[in-house]
Amino acid sequence: MIGVANYGLGNIQAILNIYNTLNIPARSISNKQEFDEASRIILPGVGAFDWAMKKLNSSGLRDRLDEMVIQKKIPVLGICVGMQMMAISSEEGKMDGLGWVNGHVKHFKHNIEIDNHKIDVPHMGWNNIKIMNNSPLLKGFDKRSYFYFLHSYTFYCKES
């Protein structure tokens, strides 16, 4: 079952509707005990980094999420600011992130160019991705697959 962490931010019902449509078991998780049934976790988020971290820290879910992700190695997907929270830090805020991923989130300072293609900030629209390794997350995706983006931040991971 996919557990969607309900710490007070994010469009949780929209996420649940997607999984419902696909007949994939998913539910909103708002207390520590409900995590016992989750084999996967989604960390949604909307808004500013520090506000999201404050909401998560005061929700009572932080310790259990850390346990599930760090100790039990349950796969987690961060959406929007939920992805930023997984880093050590984000330029969007001053608080520490969760530190689940050894990296930092940085704001695109200006419009950028990648592979001779100008990307406006915020980066919004359908683009393909460059697959750099054989991540199980991307298994089954064609290298020409397109994904929808809406962001102004990028995740810089450190080699580990």
mmCIF file of C-alpha atoms in Angstrom:
data_model
loop_
_atom_site.group_PDB
_atom_site.id
_atom_site.type_symbol
_atom_site.label_atom_id
_atom_site.label_comp_id
_atom_site.label_asym_id
_atom_site.label_seq_id
_atom_site.Cartn_x
_atom_site.Cartn_y
_atom_site.Cartn_z
ATOM 1 C CA MET A 1 0.000 0.000 0.000
ATOM 2 C CA ILE A 2 1.214 3.505 -0.827
ATOM 3 C CA GLY A 3 1.036 5.880 2.119
ATOM 4 C CA VAL A 4 0.633 9.586 1.423
ATOM 5 C CA ALA A 5 2.028 11.530 4.376
ATOM 6 C CA ASN A 6 -0.673 13.923 5.556
ATOM 7 C CA TYR A 7 1.160 16.515 7.636
ATOM 8 C CA GLY A 8 -1.103 19.390 6.622
ATOM 9 C CA LEU A 9 0.321 20.379 3.216
ATOM 10 C CA GLY A 10 -0.147 19.131 -0.314
ATOM 11 C CA ASN A 11 -3.042 18.129 -2.485
ATOM 12 C CA ILE A 12 -3.386 14.675 -0.968
ATOM 13 C CA GLN A 13 -6.798 13.947 -2.463
ATOM 14 C CA ALA A 14 -5.518 14.564 -6.003
ATOM 15 C CA ILE A 15 -2.727 12.034 -5.418
ATOM 16 C CA LEU A 16 -5.164 9.497 -3.983
ATOM 17 C CA ASN A 17 -7.504 10.008 -6.955
ATOM 18 C CA ILE A 18 -4.708 9.084 -9.366
ATOM 19 C CA TYR A 19 -3.996 5.827 -7.552
ATOM 20 C CA ASN A 20 -7.722 5.099 -7.201
ATOM 21 C CA THR A 21 -8.145 5.470 -10.958
ATOM 22 C CA LEU A 22 -5.263 3.037 -11.502
ATOM 23 C CA ASN A 23 -6.655 0.580 -8.901
ATOM 24 C CA ILE A 24 -3.479 0.887 -6.817
ATOM 25 C CA PRO A 25 -4.007 0.791 -3.042
ATOM 26 C CA ALA A 26 -3.131 4.137 -1.450
ATOM 27 C CA ARG A 27 -4.289 6.063 1.588
ATOM 28 C CA SER A 28 -3.661 9.231 3.508
ATOM 29 C CA ILE A 29 -1.506 8.688 6.592
ATOM 30 C CA SER A 30 -1.958 11.142 9.430
ATOM 31 C CA ASN A 31 -0.663 9.183 12.434
ATOM 32 C CA LYS A 32 2.397 7.056 13.166
ATOM 33 C CA GLN A 33 0.584 3.721 13.385
ATOM 34 C CA GLU A 34 -0.838 3.981 9.860
ATOM 35 C CA PHE A 35 2.704 3.790 8.439
ATOM 36 C CA ASP A 36 2.877 0.096 9.406
ATOM 37 C CA GLU A 37 0.807 -0.798 6.327
ATOM 38 C CA ALA A 38 2.839 1.301 3.864
ATOM 39 C CA SER A 39 5.316 -0.329 1.491
ATOM 40 C CA ARG A 40 5.908 3.010 -0.274
ATOM 41 C CA ILE A 41 5.582 6.626 0.878
ATOM 42 C CA ILE A 42 4.744 9.852 -0.901
ATOM 43 C CA LEU A 43 5.797 13.114 0.747
ATOM 44 C CA PRO A 44 3.684 15.829 -0.889
ATOM 45 C CA GLY A 45 4.060 19.530 -0.328
ATOM 46 C CA VAL A 46 2.870 22.927 -1.430
ATOM 47 C CA GLY A 47 4.339 26.282 -0.457
ATOM 48 C CA ALA A 48 7.573 27.467 1.061
ATOM 49 C CA PHE A 49 10.315 25.185 2.394
ATOM 50 C CA ASP A 50 10.479 26.489 5.981
ATOM 51 C CA TRP A 51 6.689 26.438 6.359
ATOM 52 C CA ALA A 52 6.581 22.842 5.109
ATOM 53 C CA MET A 53 9.365 21.765 7.483
ATOM 54 C CA LYS A 54 7.592 23.456 10.420
ATOM 55 C CA LYS A 55 4.323 21.696 9.528
ATOM 56 C CA LEU A 56 6.044 18.306 9.260
ATOM 57 C CA ASN A 57 8.038 18.778 12.468
ATOM 58 C CA SER A 58 4.896 19.706 14.422
ATOM 59 C CA SER A 59 2.729 16.960 12.881
ATOM 60 C CA GLY A 60 4.115 14.142 15.019
ATOM 61 C CA LEU A 61 5.071 12.195 11.866
ATOM 62 C CA ARG A 62 8.722 13.243 11.524
ATOM 63 C CA ASP A 63 10.320 10.521 13.700
ATOM 64 C CA ARG A 64 8.239 7.761 12.124
ATOM 65 C CA LEU A 65 9.017 9.001 8.602
ATOM 66 C CA ASP A 66 12.746 9.054 9.423
ATOM 67 C CA GLU A 67 12.491 5.500 10.726
ATOM 68 C CA MET A 68 10.602 4.257 7.667
ATOM 69 C CA VAL A 69 12.936 5.881 5.144
ATOM 70 C CA ILE A 70 16.348 5.643 6.849
ATOM 71 C CA GLN A 71 16.123 2.433 8.865
ATOM 72 C CA LYS A 72 13.513 0.382 7.024
ATOM 73 C CA LYS A 73 14.545 1.700 3.586
ATOM 74 C CA ILE A 74 10.942 2.188 2.444
ATOM 75 C CA PRO A 75 10.976 3.923 -0.980
ATOM 76 C CA VAL A 76 9.778 7.527 -0.848
ATOM 77 C CA LEU A 77 8.723 9.987 -3.545
ATOM 78 C CA GLY A 78 8.813 13.703 -2.800
ATOM 79 C CA ILE A 79 6.466 15.963 -4.739
ATOM 80 C CA CYS A 80 7.106 19.699 -5.052
ATOM 81 C CA VAL A 81 8.435 21.056 -1.748
ATOM 82 C CA GLY A 82 8.216 17.458 -0.462
ATOM 83 C CA MET A 83 11.160 16.684 -2.764
ATOM 84 C CA GLN A 84 13.080 19.693 -1.473
ATOM 85 C CA MET A 85 12.515 18.595 2.119
ATOM 86 C CA MET A 86 14.363 15.331 1.448
ATOM 87 C CA ALA A 87 17.643 17.270 0.986
ATOM 88 C CA ILE A 88 20.049 18.545 3.600
ATOM 89 C CA SER A 89 18.944 22.088 2.806
ATOM 90 C CA SER A 90 17.132 24.294 0.301
ATOM 91 C CA GLU A 91 17.971 27.805 -0.800
ATOM 92 C CA GLU A 92 14.261 28.518 -0.428
ATOM 93 C CA GLY A 93 14.543 28.384 3.359
ATOM 94 C CA LYS A 94 16.793 28.603 6.386
ATOM 95 C CA MET A 95 15.749 25.450 8.228
ATOM 96 C CA ASP A 96 17.493 22.102 7.887
ATOM 97 C CA GLY A 97 15.880 19.578 5.588
ATOM 98 C CA LEU A 98 15.296 15.924 6.401
ATOM 99 C CA GLY A 99 18.739 14.938 5.102
ATOM 100 C CA TRP A 100 17.488 11.721 3.492
ATOM 101 C CA VAL A 101 19.364 12.589 0.303
ATOM 102 C CA ASN A 102 22.908 13.902 0.480
ATOM 103 C CA GLY A 103 22.413 17.073 -1.501
ATOM 104 C CA HIS A 104 21.144 20.624 -1.576
ATOM 105 C CA VAL A 105 18.312 22.290 -3.476
ATOM 106 C CA LYS A 106 19.185 25.477 -5.323
ATOM 107 C CA HIS A 107 17.117 28.057 -7.165
ATOM 108 C CA PHE A 108 17.703 28.568 -10.879
ATOM 109 C CA LYS A 109 19.262 32.018 -10.767
ATOM 110 C CA HIS A 110 18.316 32.849 -14.347
ATOM 111 C CA ASN A 111 17.115 31.247 -17.513
ATOM 112 C CA ILE A 112 19.447 28.384 -18.335
ATOM 113 C CA GLU A 113 20.482 26.455 -21.401
ATOM 114 C CA ILE A 114 20.810 22.677 -21.432
ATOM 115 C CA ASP A 115 21.874 20.808 -24.565
ATOM 116 C CA ASN A 116 21.335 23.939 -26.685
ATOM 117 C CA HIS A 117 17.777 24.276 -25.375
ATOM 118 C CA LYS A 118 16.769 27.390 -23.417
ATOM 119 C CA ILE A 119 14.815 26.632 -20.265
ATOM 120 C CA ASP A 120 12.789 29.474 -18.802
ATOM 121 C CA VAL A 121 12.401 29.938 -15.069
ATOM 122 C CA PRO A 122 10.067 28.782 -13.754
ATOM 123 C CA HIS A 123 10.617 25.697 -15.867
ATOM 124 C CA MET A 124 7.139 24.635 -16.923
ATOM 125 C CA GLY A 125 6.045 22.157 -19.551
ATOM 126 C CA TRP A 126 6.661 18.753 -21.079
ATOM 127 C CA ASN A 127 10.302 17.727 -21.436
ATOM 128 C CA ASN A 128 12.214 14.504 -21.692
ATOM 129 C CA ILE A 129 14.877 13.577 -19.185
ATOM 130 C CA LYS A 130 18.406 12.298 -19.635
ATOM 131 C CA ILE A 131 18.688 8.947 -17.853
ATOM 132 C CA MET A 132 22.125 8.835 -16.237
ATOM 133 C CA ASN A 133 22.033 5.385 -14.600
ATOM 134 C CA ASN A 134 19.882 2.276 -14.266
ATOM 135 C CA SER A 135 17.676 3.517 -11.451
ATOM 136 C CA PRO A 136 14.798 1.149 -10.613
ATOM 137 C CA LEU A 137 12.600 4.260 -10.447
ATOM 138 C CA LEU A 138 12.920 4.656 -14.223
ATOM 139 C CA LYS A 139 12.731 0.972 -15.150
ATOM 140 C CA GLY A 140 10.400 0.476 -18.080
ATOM 141 C CA PHE A 141 10.500 4.084 -19.256
ATOM 142 C CA ASP A 142 11.555 4.689 -22.821
ATOM 143 C CA LYS A 143 14.552 7.045 -23.047
ATOM 144 C CA ARG A 144 12.324 9.326 -25.125
ATOM 145 C CA SER A 145 9.595 9.507 -22.447
ATOM 146 C CA TYR A 146 8.274 12.951 -21.599
ATOM 147 C CA PHE A 147 7.540 14.269 -18.121
ATOM 148 C CA TYR A 148 5.700 17.388 -16.972
ATOM 149 C CA PHE A 149 7.737 19.935 -15.013
ATOM 150 C CA LEU A 150 6.745 22.987 -13.020
ATOM 151 C CA HIS A 151 9.645 24.192 -10.898
ATOM 152 C CA SER A 152 12.275 26.845 -10.236
ATOM 153 C CA TYR A 153 14.608 24.676 -8.171
ATOM 154 C CA THR A 154 17.062 21.896 -8.904
ATOM 155 C CA PHE A 155 18.464 19.183 -6.657
ATOM 156 C CA TYR A 156 22.259 18.926 -6.544
ATOM 157 C CA CYS A 157 23.183 15.521 -5.128
ATOM 158 C CA LYS A 158 26.622 14.815 -3.762
ATOM 159 C CA GLU A 159 28.378 11.649 -4.842
ATOM 160 C CA SER A 160 28.174 8.995 -2.131
#
